[in-house]
């Protein structure tokens, strides 16, 4: 049996219909929309907007949000077709298995760890920072040693561990309960966003919108048209998360109807809120006021300008309490992002385990709660360790590149399945195929190309580790396999591994040459070591496994 064997649609439909041994179906359209909003609206809305306006787009940041939303919409339309047609847990992994075969499905399933698990760890670290800020505003100061990891001058990041453990235990308790908590959190943070928009609208000074598109400074990406596009690439990452809705397809009451509503509905609502939020931020004060600000500071600057000019010539804020409300919204926002990300990751590994590509522990369902409880516990441990000891800057951009890669494969999958199985019933159909999927591929690939070289290095290293696990375990124990690690297509997989190793060497040299002279780059040496090791490993396997099983 080939490594590129496709999972039959009748098998997928049987899994979706399994209500006895499978996951409990408890989610309606509203819960799915809330899950999407919970994953999308985090602190990115409060922090990224000000920086992108100050340095790239000016008041035209609203256009950047529209451009980024279009890019997400292309992928979202493709996700909606798959989710309504294949209502099974696993998201892009499951879709790839049905359209492009097991080996590609493994690659995307392994890649999704970067989006969900690593992303949850990164968000947990940021949640810890905002908790410290919030408590300090009331005069409580936590010991720095226990709020950051070793690389940031501390010992362990205990608040980050706390929120990850709390969200994991909630997920183990049940999807319905998790969705109810998420709905409350979503309600709070959306309410705060709406309050900011409503109060700030009355303080908009239209003079701050002139010029709406600041003239380019002569440097690509600094204002002008190129600045709008660069800002779109930056704020795109504020939309990451809507695809996590698709991981809950097997727990939806009526997935064929509700999944498209959940995916596209959450994306549409967040897009409107993002545009209005950005419009108010750049209207109450000049976009130049946000230069040099970080964290929640851009929003704080806007709130400070929502007031009347006093006798001293200074603006006195009418709503100083709003800054604390924003921090509460951020804390709640991050908690819901962690919740949805952890749920998404456990559902992807649940599907991969059901297919035999991972140990059975990942697909064990709790007899009472009907959730993959052991799966949740293992990821609670894994993500907690990352959040406790690894600095956010190391893993942050890995989340973005993993997400973009997943979007590309989903867009390609729609085109493939339209050609291969055009008669399959589709409750929702992506319009203008292949144009929409191709636009999705082009948009995501464009953003990937402009990510830093060290992000590509980490992606390739992660993929090589995934190759090791699949070729030594997954290929042998796959339910659709033949019980050997030398299936048809193994040569292609080994050759792909060799090519990836060579690319890793090239990207590592490219990254190292861009550093200042005399700079020692540990990542460069680690990359070379990993590349050489895998060149020897895949070369040996290629030489010894000359004959593949049919």
Coordinates of C-alpha atoms in Angstrom, one line a residue:
X1 CA 0.0 0.0 0.0
X2 CA 1.4 3.4 -1.0
X3 CA 2.3 6.2 1.4
X4 CA 0.0 8.3 -0.7
X5 CA -3.1 6.2 -0.1
X6 CA -6.2 8.3 0.3
X7 CA -8.7 7.7 3.1
X8 CA -12.0 6.6 1.5
X9 CA -14.9 9.0 1.9
X10 CA -17.2 6.3 3.1
X11 CA -14.8 5.6 6.0
X12 CA -14.8 9.3 6.9
X13 CA -18.6 9.5 6.8
X14 CA -18.8 6.4 9.0
X15 CA -16.5 8.1 11.6
X16 CA -18.7 11.3 11.4
X17 CA -21.8 9.2 12.1
X18 CA -20.4 7.4 15.1
X19 CA -22.3 8.6 18.1
X20 CA -21.5 5.7 20.4
X21 CA -17.7 5.6 20.6
X22 CA -16.9 8.9 19.0
X23 CA -16.8 12.4 20.4
X24 CA -20.0 13.9 21.8
X25 CA -22.0 16.1 19.5
X26 CA -22.9 19.2 21.5
X27 CA -22.1 22.3 19.4
X28 CA -24.6 24.4 17.5
X29 CA -24.0 27.2 15.1
X30 CA -23.8 29.9 17.8
X31 CA -21.2 27.9 19.8
X32 CA -19.1 27.4 16.7
X33 CA -19.2 31.1 15.9
X34 CA -18.2 31.8 19.5
X35 CA -15.3 29.4 19.2
X36 CA -14.1 31.2 16.1
X37 CA -14.3 34.6 17.7
X38 CA -12.7 33.2 20.8
X39 CA -9.7 32.0 18.8
X40 CA -9.4 35.2 16.6
X41 CA -9.9 38.1 19.0
X42 CA -6.9 38.1 21.3
X43 CA -4.5 40.8 22.4
X44 CA -3.4 41.1 18.7
X45 CA -6.3 43.4 18.1
X46 CA -5.1 45.7 20.9
X47 CA -1.4 45.7 20.2
X48 CA -0.7 45.0 16.5
X49 CA -3.1 47.7 15.2
X50 CA -1.2 50.6 16.7
X51 CA 2.3 49.4 15.6
X52 CA 1.1 48.7 12.0
X53 CA -0.5 52.1 11.7
X54 CA 2.5 53.9 13.1
X55 CA 5.1 52.3 11.0
X56 CA 3.5 51.0 7.8
X57 CA 0.0 52.2 6.8
X58 CA -1.1 55.3 8.9
X59 CA -4.9 55.7 8.9
X60 CA -5.1 53.4 6.0
X61 CA -4.6 50.5 8.4
X62 CA -8.3 50.0 7.9
X63 CA -7.6 49.1 4.3
X64 CA -4.9 46.7 5.5
X65 CA -7.4 44.9 7.6
X66 CA -9.7 44.5 4.6
X67 CA -6.8 43.1 2.5
X68 CA -5.9 40.7 5.2
X69 CA -9.5 39.7 5.6
X70 CA -9.7 38.9 1.9
X71 CA -6.7 36.6 2.2
X72 CA -8.4 34.8 5.1
X73 CA -11.7 34.7 3.3
X74 CA -10.2 32.7 0.4
X75 CA -8.9 30.1 2.8
X76 CA -12.1 30.3 4.9
X77 CA -14.3 29.5 1.9
X78 CA -12.2 26.4 1.2
X79 CA -12.4 25.4 4.9
X80 CA -16.1 25.8 4.9
X81 CA -16.6 23.5 1.9
X82 CA -14.4 20.7 3.4
X83 CA -16.0 21.1 6.9
X84 CA -19.5 20.8 5.5
X85 CA -18.6 17.8 3.3
X86 CA -16.2 15.9 5.7
X87 CA -17.5 16.7 9.2
X88 CA -14.7 14.8 11.0
X89 CA -12.3 16.0 13.7
X90 CA -8.8 16.8 12.3
X91 CA -9.3 19.9 10.2
X92 CA -6.7 20.3 7.4
X93 CA -5.2 16.9 8.3
X94 CA -8.4 15.1 7.6
X95 CA -9.0 17.1 4.4
X96 CA -5.5 16.3 3.1
X97 CA -5.9 12.6 3.9
X98 CA -9.0 12.5 1.7
X99 CA -7.5 14.4 -1.2
X100 CA -3.7 14.2 -1.3
X101 CA -2.9 11.0 0.6
X102 CA -1.5 9.8 3.9
X103 CA 2.1 11.2 3.6
X104 CA 0.8 14.8 2.8
X105 CA -1.8 14.4 5.5
X106 CA 0.9 13.5 8.0
X107 CA 2.9 16.6 7.0
X108 CA 0.0 18.9 7.5
X109 CA -1.1 17.2 10.8
X110 CA 2.4 17.5 12.2
X111 CA 2.6 21.1 10.9
X112 CA -0.7 21.9 12.8
X113 CA 1.2 21.4 16.1
X114 CA 3.0 24.6 15.3
X115 CA -0.3 26.5 15.0
X116 CA -2.2 25.0 17.9
X117 CA 0.2 23.6 20.6
X118 CA 3.1 26.0 20.1
X119 CA 0.6 28.8 19.5
X120 CA -1.1 28.0 22.9
X121 CA 2.3 28.1 24.6
X122 CA 3.1 31.5 23.1
X123 CA -0.3 32.9 24.1
X124 CA 0.1 31.5 27.6
X125 CA 3.4 33.4 28.0
X126 CA 1.7 36.7 26.9
X127 CA -1.3 36.0 29.3
X128 CA 1.2 35.8 32.1
X129 CA 2.7 39.2 31.2
X130 CA -0.8 40.9 31.1
X131 CA -1.7 39.3 34.5
X132 CA 1.4 40.9 36.0
X133 CA 0.4 44.3 34.5
X134 CA -3.1 43.9 35.8
X135 CA -2.1 43.0 39.3
X136 CA 0.5 45.8 39.4
X137 CA -2.2 48.4 38.6
X138 CA -3.7 47.4 42.0
X139 CA -0.4 47.5 43.8
X140 CA 0.3 43.7 43.8
X141 CA 3.7 42.7 42.5
X142 CA 4.5 39.1 41.7
X143 CA 8.1 37.8 42.1
X144 CA 9.8 38.2 38.7
X145 CA 11.6 34.9 39.1
X146 CA 8.3 33.0 38.9
X147 CA 6.7 35.0 36.1
X148 CA 9.3 34.5 33.3
X149 CA 11.4 31.6 32.0
X150 CA 15.2 31.2 32.4
X151 CA 16.0 32.9 29.1
X152 CA 14.2 36.1 30.3
X153 CA 16.0 36.2 33.7
X154 CA 13.6 34.1 35.7
X155 CA 13.2 30.5 36.9
X156 CA 9.8 29.4 35.7
X157 CA 6.7 31.1 34.3
X158 CA 4.0 29.9 36.7
X159 CA 1.1 32.1 35.6
X160 CA 1.5 30.7 32.1
X161 CA 1.5 27.2 33.4
X162 CA -1.6 28.0 35.5
X163 CA -3.8 29.2 32.6
X164 CA -2.8 26.3 30.4
X165 CA -3.6 23.7 33.1
X166 CA -6.9 25.5 33.8
X167 CA -8.0 25.5 30.2
X168 CA -6.8 21.9 29.7
X169 CA -8.9 20.7 32.7
X170 CA -11.9 22.5 31.4
X171 CA -11.5 20.8 28.0
X172 CA -11.3 17.4 29.8
X173 CA -14.5 18.2 31.6
X174 CA -16.4 18.5 28.3
X175 CA -16.7 20.3 25.0
X176 CA -20.2 21.7 25.9
X177 CA -18.9 23.1 29.2
X178 CA -15.8 24.5 27.5
X179 CA -18.0 26.2 24.9
X180 CA -20.2 27.8 27.6
X181 CA -17.1 29.2 29.4
X182 CA -15.7 30.4 26.0
X183 CA -19.1 32.1 25.2
X184 CA -18.9 34.1 28.4
X185 CA -15.3 35.1 27.8
X186 CA -16.2 36.1 24.2
X187 CA -19.1 38.1 25.4
X188 CA -16.9 40.1 27.8
X189 CA -14.1 40.9 25.3
X190 CA -16.5 41.7 22.5
X191 CA -18.4 44.0 24.8
X192 CA -15.2 45.9 25.8
X193 CA -14.3 46.3 22.1
X194 CA -17.8 47.6 21.3
X195 CA -17.6 50.0 24.3
X196 CA -14.2 51.3 23.0
X197 CA -15.7 51.9 19.5
X198 CA -18.9 53.5 20.8
X199 CA -17.2 55.8 23.3
X200 CA -14.3 56.7 21.0
X201 CA -16.5 57.5 18.0
X202 CA -17.5 60.8 19.6
X203 CA -13.9 61.9 20.0
X204 CA -12.8 61.2 16.4
X205 CA -11.0 64.2 14.8
X206 CA -11.2 63.9 11.0
X207 CA -8.0 65.9 10.7
X208 CA -6.2 62.8 12.0
X209 CA -7.2 61.0 8.7
X210 CA -5.3 63.5 6.6
X211 CA -3.4 62.2 4.7
X212 CA -5.3 58.9 4.8
X213 CA -2.5 57.2 2.9
X214 CA 0.8 58.8 4.0
X215 CA 3.4 59.3 1.3
X216 CA 6.0 56.5 1.1
X217 CA 9.3 57.4 2.8
X218 CA 11.3 55.9 -0.1
X219 CA 11.7 52.6 1.7
X220 CA 9.5 49.7 0.6
X221 CA 6.8 49.0 3.2
X222 CA 7.0 52.4 5.0
X223 CA 3.6 54.0 4.1
X224 CA 2.2 54.4 0.6
X225 CA 0.7 51.4 -1.2
X226 CA 3.6 49.1 -0.2
X227 CA 3.0 50.1 3.4
X228 CA -0.6 49.1 3.2
X229 CA 0.3 45.7 1.9
X230 CA 3.1 45.2 4.4
X231 CA 0.7 46.2 7.2
X232 CA -1.8 43.7 5.8
X233 CA 0.8 40.9 6.1
X234 CA 1.4 42.0 9.7
X235 CA -2.2 42.2 10.8
X236 CA -3.1 39.0 9.0
X237 CA -1.8 37.2 12.0
X238 CA -4.5 38.8 14.2
X239 CA -7.0 36.7 12.2
X240 CA -5.3 33.3 13.0
X241 CA -7.7 31.0 14.7
X242 CA -10.9 30.8 12.6
X243 CA -9.7 27.5 11.1
X244 CA -9.7 26.0 14.6
X245 CA -13.5 25.9 14.3
X246 CA -13.1 23.1 11.7
X247 CA -11.4 20.9 14.2
X248 CA -14.7 20.6 16.1
X249 CA -16.7 19.3 13.1
X250 CA -17.2 15.9 14.7
X251 CA -18.7 17.6 17.8
X252 CA -21.2 19.7 15.8
X253 CA -24.9 18.8 16.0
X254 CA -25.5 19.7 12.3
X255 CA -22.0 20.1 10.8
X256 CA -23.2 20.4 7.1
X257 CA -25.1 23.5 8.0
X258 CA -23.4 24.9 11.1
X259 CA -19.7 24.5 10.1
X260 CA -19.8 27.1 7.3
X261 CA -21.7 29.4 9.6
X262 CA -19.1 29.0 12.3
X263 CA -16.1 29.5 10.1
X264 CA -17.3 32.4 7.9
X265 CA -19.5 33.9 10.6
X266 CA -16.7 34.3 13.1
X267 CA -14.4 35.7 10.4
X268 CA -17.0 38.2 9.2
X269 CA -17.8 39.5 12.7
X270 CA -14.2 39.9 13.7
X271 CA -13.4 41.7 10.4
X272 CA -16.1 44.3 11.1
X273 CA -14.9 44.8 14.7
X274 CA -11.2 45.0 13.5
X275 CA -12.0 47.7 10.9
X276 CA -14.1 49.8 13.3
X277 CA -11.5 49.4 16.1
X278 CA -8.7 50.6 13.8
X279 CA -10.8 53.5 12.5
X280 CA -11.5 54.8 16.0
X281 CA -7.9 54.3 17.1
X282 CA -6.5 56.4 14.3
X283 CA -9.3 58.9 14.5
X284 CA -9.0 60.0 18.2
X285 CA -5.3 60.7 17.8
X286 CA -2.6 60.9 15.1
X287 CA -1.2 57.5 13.9
X288 CA 2.2 59.0 14.8
X289 CA 1.3 58.9 18.5
X290 CA 1.6 55.1 18.4
X291 CA 5.3 55.1 17.4
X292 CA 7.5 53.3 20.0
X293 CA 4.5 51.8 21.8
X294 CA 4.0 48.1 22.5
X295 CA 1.7 45.7 24.4
X296 CA -1.6 47.5 25.2
X297 CA 0.1 50.9 25.0
X298 CA -1.3 51.8 21.6
X299 CA -4.8 51.4 23.0
X300 CA -3.8 53.3 26.1
X301 CA -2.6 56.2 24.0
X302 CA -6.0 56.3 22.2
X303 CA -7.9 56.2 25.5
X304 CA -5.8 59.1 26.8
X305 CA -6.9 61.2 23.9
X306 CA -10.6 60.5 24.5
X307 CA -11.2 63.6 26.6
X308 CA -11.4 67.4 26.7
X309 CA -8.5 69.8 26.6
X310 CA -7.9 71.4 30.0
X311 CA -6.7 74.9 30.9
X312 CA -3.1 73.5 30.9
X313 CA -3.5 72.6 27.2
X314 CA -3.4 68.9 27.8
X315 CA -6.1 66.3 27.1
X316 CA -7.6 64.8 30.2
X317 CA -9.1 61.4 29.6
X318 CA -12.8 61.0 30.3
X319 CA -12.6 57.3 30.7
X320 CA -9.4 56.3 32.5
X321 CA -11.1 53.1 33.8
X322 CA -11.2 51.8 30.2
X323 CA -7.6 50.9 30.3
X324 CA -8.2 48.3 33.1
X325 CA -11.2 47.0 31.1
X326 CA -9.0 46.5 28.1
X327 CA -6.6 44.5 30.2
X328 CA -9.5 42.3 31.4
X329 CA -10.6 41.9 27.8
X330 CA -7.0 40.9 26.9
X331 CA -6.8 38.4 29.7
X332 CA -10.1 36.9 28.8
X333 CA -9.2 37.0 25.1
X334 CA -6.0 35.1 25.6
X335 CA -7.7 32.5 27.8
X336 CA -10.3 31.8 25.1
X337 CA -7.5 31.6 22.4
X338 CA -5.6 29.1 24.6
X339 CA -8.8 27.1 25.1
X340 CA -9.7 26.8 21.4
X341 CA -6.0 26.1 20.4
X342 CA -5.7 23.3 22.9
X343 CA -9.0 21.9 21.7
X344 CA -7.9 22.1 18.1
X345 CA -4.6 20.4 18.7
X346 CA -6.1 17.5 20.7
X347 CA -8.7 16.9 17.9
X348 CA -6.0 16.8 15.2
X349 CA -4.0 14.2 17.1
X350 CA -7.2 12.3 18.0
X351 CA -7.8 11.8 14.3
X352 CA -4.2 10.9 13.5
X353 CA -4.3 8.3 16.3
X354 CA -7.6 6.9 15.0
X355 CA -5.8 6.4 11.7
X356 CA -2.9 4.6 13.4
X357 CA -0.3 7.2 12.7
X358 CA 0.1 8.0 16.4
X359 CA -0.2 5.8 19.5
X360 CA -3.7 4.9 20.6
X361 CA -3.4 7.0 23.8
X362 CA -4.2 10.1 21.7
X363 CA -7.6 8.7 20.6
X364 CA -8.7 7.2 24.0
X365 CA -12.1 8.8 24.9
X366 CA -13.2 9.3 28.5
X367 CA -16.1 7.0 29.2
X368 CA -18.1 9.8 31.1
X369 CA -17.0 13.1 29.5
X370 CA -16.6 11.7 26.0
X371 CA -13.5 13.8 25.4
X372 CA -10.0 12.7 24.5
X373 CA -8.9 13.2 28.1
X374 CA -5.5 11.5 28.0
X375 CA -4.7 13.5 24.8
X376 CA -5.6 16.7 26.6
X377 CA -3.4 15.7 29.6
X378 CA -0.4 15.0 27.4
X379 CA -0.7 18.3 25.6
X380 CA -1.2 20.1 28.9
X381 CA 2.2 18.8 30.0
X382 CA 3.9 19.5 26.6
X383 CA 2.5 23.0 26.3
X384 CA 3.0 23.9 29.9
X385 CA 6.7 23.0 29.6
X386 CA 7.1 25.2 26.6
X387 CA 5.3 28.1 28.3
X388 CA 7.2 27.6 31.5
X389 CA 10.7 27.7 30.1
X390 CA 10.9 28.7 26.4
X391 CA 10.8 32.4 25.5
X392 CA 7.9 33.5 23.3
X393 CA 10.1 35.1 20.7
X394 CA 11.5 31.6 19.8
X395 CA 8.1 30.1 19.0
X396 CA 5.9 33.1 18.1
X397 CA 6.5 33.2 14.3
X398 CA 6.5 29.4 14.1
X399 CA 2.7 29.6 14.7
X400 CA 2.3 32.0 11.8
X401 CA 4.2 29.9 9.2
X402 CA 2.5 26.7 10.3
X403 CA -0.9 28.3 9.8
X404 CA -0.1 29.7 6.4
X405 CA 1.2 26.3 5.3
X406 CA -2.1 24.7 6.5
X407 CA -4.1 27.3 4.6
X408 CA -2.2 26.5 1.3
X409 CA -2.8 22.8 1.5
X410 CA -6.6 23.3 2.2
X411 CA -6.9 25.6 -0.8
X412 CA -5.1 23.1 -3.0
X413 CA -7.2 20.2 -1.6
X414 CA -10.5 21.9 -2.8
X415 CA -9.2 22.0 -6.3
X416 CA -8.0 18.4 -6.2
X417 CA -11.2 17.0 -4.8
X418 CA -13.3 19.0 -7.3
X419 CA -11.4 17.2 -10.1
X420 CA -11.1 13.8 -8.4
X421 CA -14.6 13.5 -7.0
X422 CA -16.9 16.1 -8.5
X423 CA -20.1 14.3 -7.6
X424 CA -19.6 14.2 -3.8
X425 CA -22.5 16.0 -2.0
X426 CA -21.4 19.4 -0.8
X427 CA -23.6 21.3 1.6
X428 CA -21.5 24.4 0.9
X429 CA -19.5 25.0 -2.2
X430 CA -16.5 27.4 -2.5
X431 CA -17.4 29.8 -5.4
X432 CA -15.3 30.4 -8.5
X433 CA -13.1 27.3 -8.2
X434 CA -10.2 27.2 -9.0
X435 CA -9.9 31.0 -8.8
X436 CA -10.7 31.5 -5.1
X437 CA -8.4 28.6 -4.0
X438 CA -5.6 29.8 -6.2
X439 CA -5.9 33.3 -4.8
X440 CA -5.8 31.8 -1.3
X441 CA -2.6 29.9 -2.2
X442 CA -1.0 33.0 -3.7
X443 CA -1.9 35.2 -0.7
X444 CA -0.6 32.8 1.9
X445 CA 2.6 31.9 -0.1
X446 CA 3.3 35.6 -0.5
X447 CA 3.1 36.1 3.3
X448 CA 5.3 33.1 3.9
X449 CA 8.0 34.3 1.6
X450 CA 8.4 37.5 3.5
X451 CA 8.8 35.8 6.9
X452 CA 12.3 35.8 8.4
X453 CA 14.8 33.1 7.4
X454 CA 15.1 31.8 10.9
X455 CA 11.4 31.1 11.0
X456 CA 11.9 28.9 7.8
X457 CA 14.8 27.1 9.6
X458 CA 12.6 26.2 12.5
X459 CA 9.8 25.0 10.2
X460 CA 12.1 22.8 8.2
X461 CA 13.7 21.3 11.4
X462 CA 10.2 20.6 12.7
X463 CA 9.2 18.9 9.5
X464 CA 12.3 16.7 9.5
X465 CA 11.5 15.6 13.1
X466 CA 8.0 14.8 11.8
X467 CA 9.5 12.7 8.9
X468 CA 11.4 10.7 11.4
X469 CA 8.3 9.8 13.5
X470 CA 6.2 9.0 10.4
X471 CA 8.8 6.9 8.6
X472 CA 9.7 4.9 11.7
X473 CA 6.3 4.6 13.3
X474 CA 3.3 6.1 11.4
X475 CA 4.0 4.3 8.1
X476 CA 4.2 0.9 9.8
X477 CA 1.1 1.2 12.1
X478 CA -1.2 3.1 9.7
X479 CA -4.6 1.4 9.4
X480 CA -4.4 1.9 5.7
X481 CA -0.8 0.6 5.5
X482 CA 0.6 -2.9 5.1
X483 CA 2.4 -3.2 8.5
X484 CA 5.8 -2.3 7.1
X485 CA 8.0 0.8 7.0
X486 CA 8.9 0.1 3.4
X487 CA 5.7 0.8 1.6
X488 CA 5.4 2.0 -1.9
X489 CA 6.4 5.7 -2.0
X490 CA 9.0 5.3 0.7
X491 CA 11.7 6.3 -1.8
X492 CA 9.9 9.5 -2.6
X493 CA 9.6 10.3 1.2
X494 CA 13.3 9.6 1.7
X495 CA 14.3 11.8 -1.3
X496 CA 12.0 14.5 0.0
X497 CA 13.8 14.3 3.3
X498 CA 17.2 14.7 1.6
X499 CA 15.9 17.7 -0.4
X500 CA 14.6 19.3 2.8
X501 CA 17.9 18.7 4.5
X502 CA 19.7 20.4 1.7
X503 CA 17.3 23.3 1.8
X504 CA 17.9 23.6 5.5
X505 CA 21.7 24.0 4.8
X506 CA 21.0 26.7 2.2
X507 CA 18.6 28.7 4.4
X508 CA 20.9 28.4 7.4
X509 CA 23.8 29.8 5.4
X510 CA 21.5 32.5 4.0
X511 CA 20.4 33.5 7.5
X512 CA 23.9 33.4 8.9
X513 CA 25.3 35.6 6.1
X514 CA 22.6 38.3 6.9
X515 CA 23.9 38.6 10.5
X516 CA 26.5 41.2 11.5
X517 CA 30.1 40.2 10.9
X518 CA 31.6 38.2 13.8
X519 CA 28.1 37.2 15.2
X520 CA 28.0 33.6 16.5
X521 CA 24.7 32.1 15.6
X522 CA 23.9 28.9 17.6
X523 CA 20.9 28.3 15.3
X524 CA 23.3 28.0 12.3
X525 CA 25.4 25.3 13.9
X526 CA 22.4 23.4 15.2
X527 CA 20.8 23.5 11.7
X528 CA 23.9 22.1 10.1
X529 CA 24.1 19.3 12.6
X530 CA 20.5 18.3 12.1
X531 CA 20.8 18.6 8.3
X532 CA 24.0 16.4 8.2
X533 CA 22.4 13.8 10.5
X534 CA 19.3 13.6 8.3
X535 CA 21.3 13.5 5.1
X536 CA 23.1 10.4 6.4
X537 CA 19.8 8.9 7.8
X538 CA 17.7 9.3 4.6
X539 CA 20.7 8.4 2.4
X540 CA 21.1 5.1 4.4
X541 CA 17.4 4.3 4.1
X542 CA 17.4 5.1 0.4
X543 CA 20.4 2.8 -0.1
X544 CA 19.1 -0.1 2.0
X545 CA 15.4 0.0 1.1
X546 CA 15.8 -0.5 -2.7
X547 CA 12.7 -2.5 -3.1
X548 CA 9.3 -1.2 -2.0
X549 CA 6.3 -3.3 -1.2
X550 CA 3.5 -3.0 -3.6

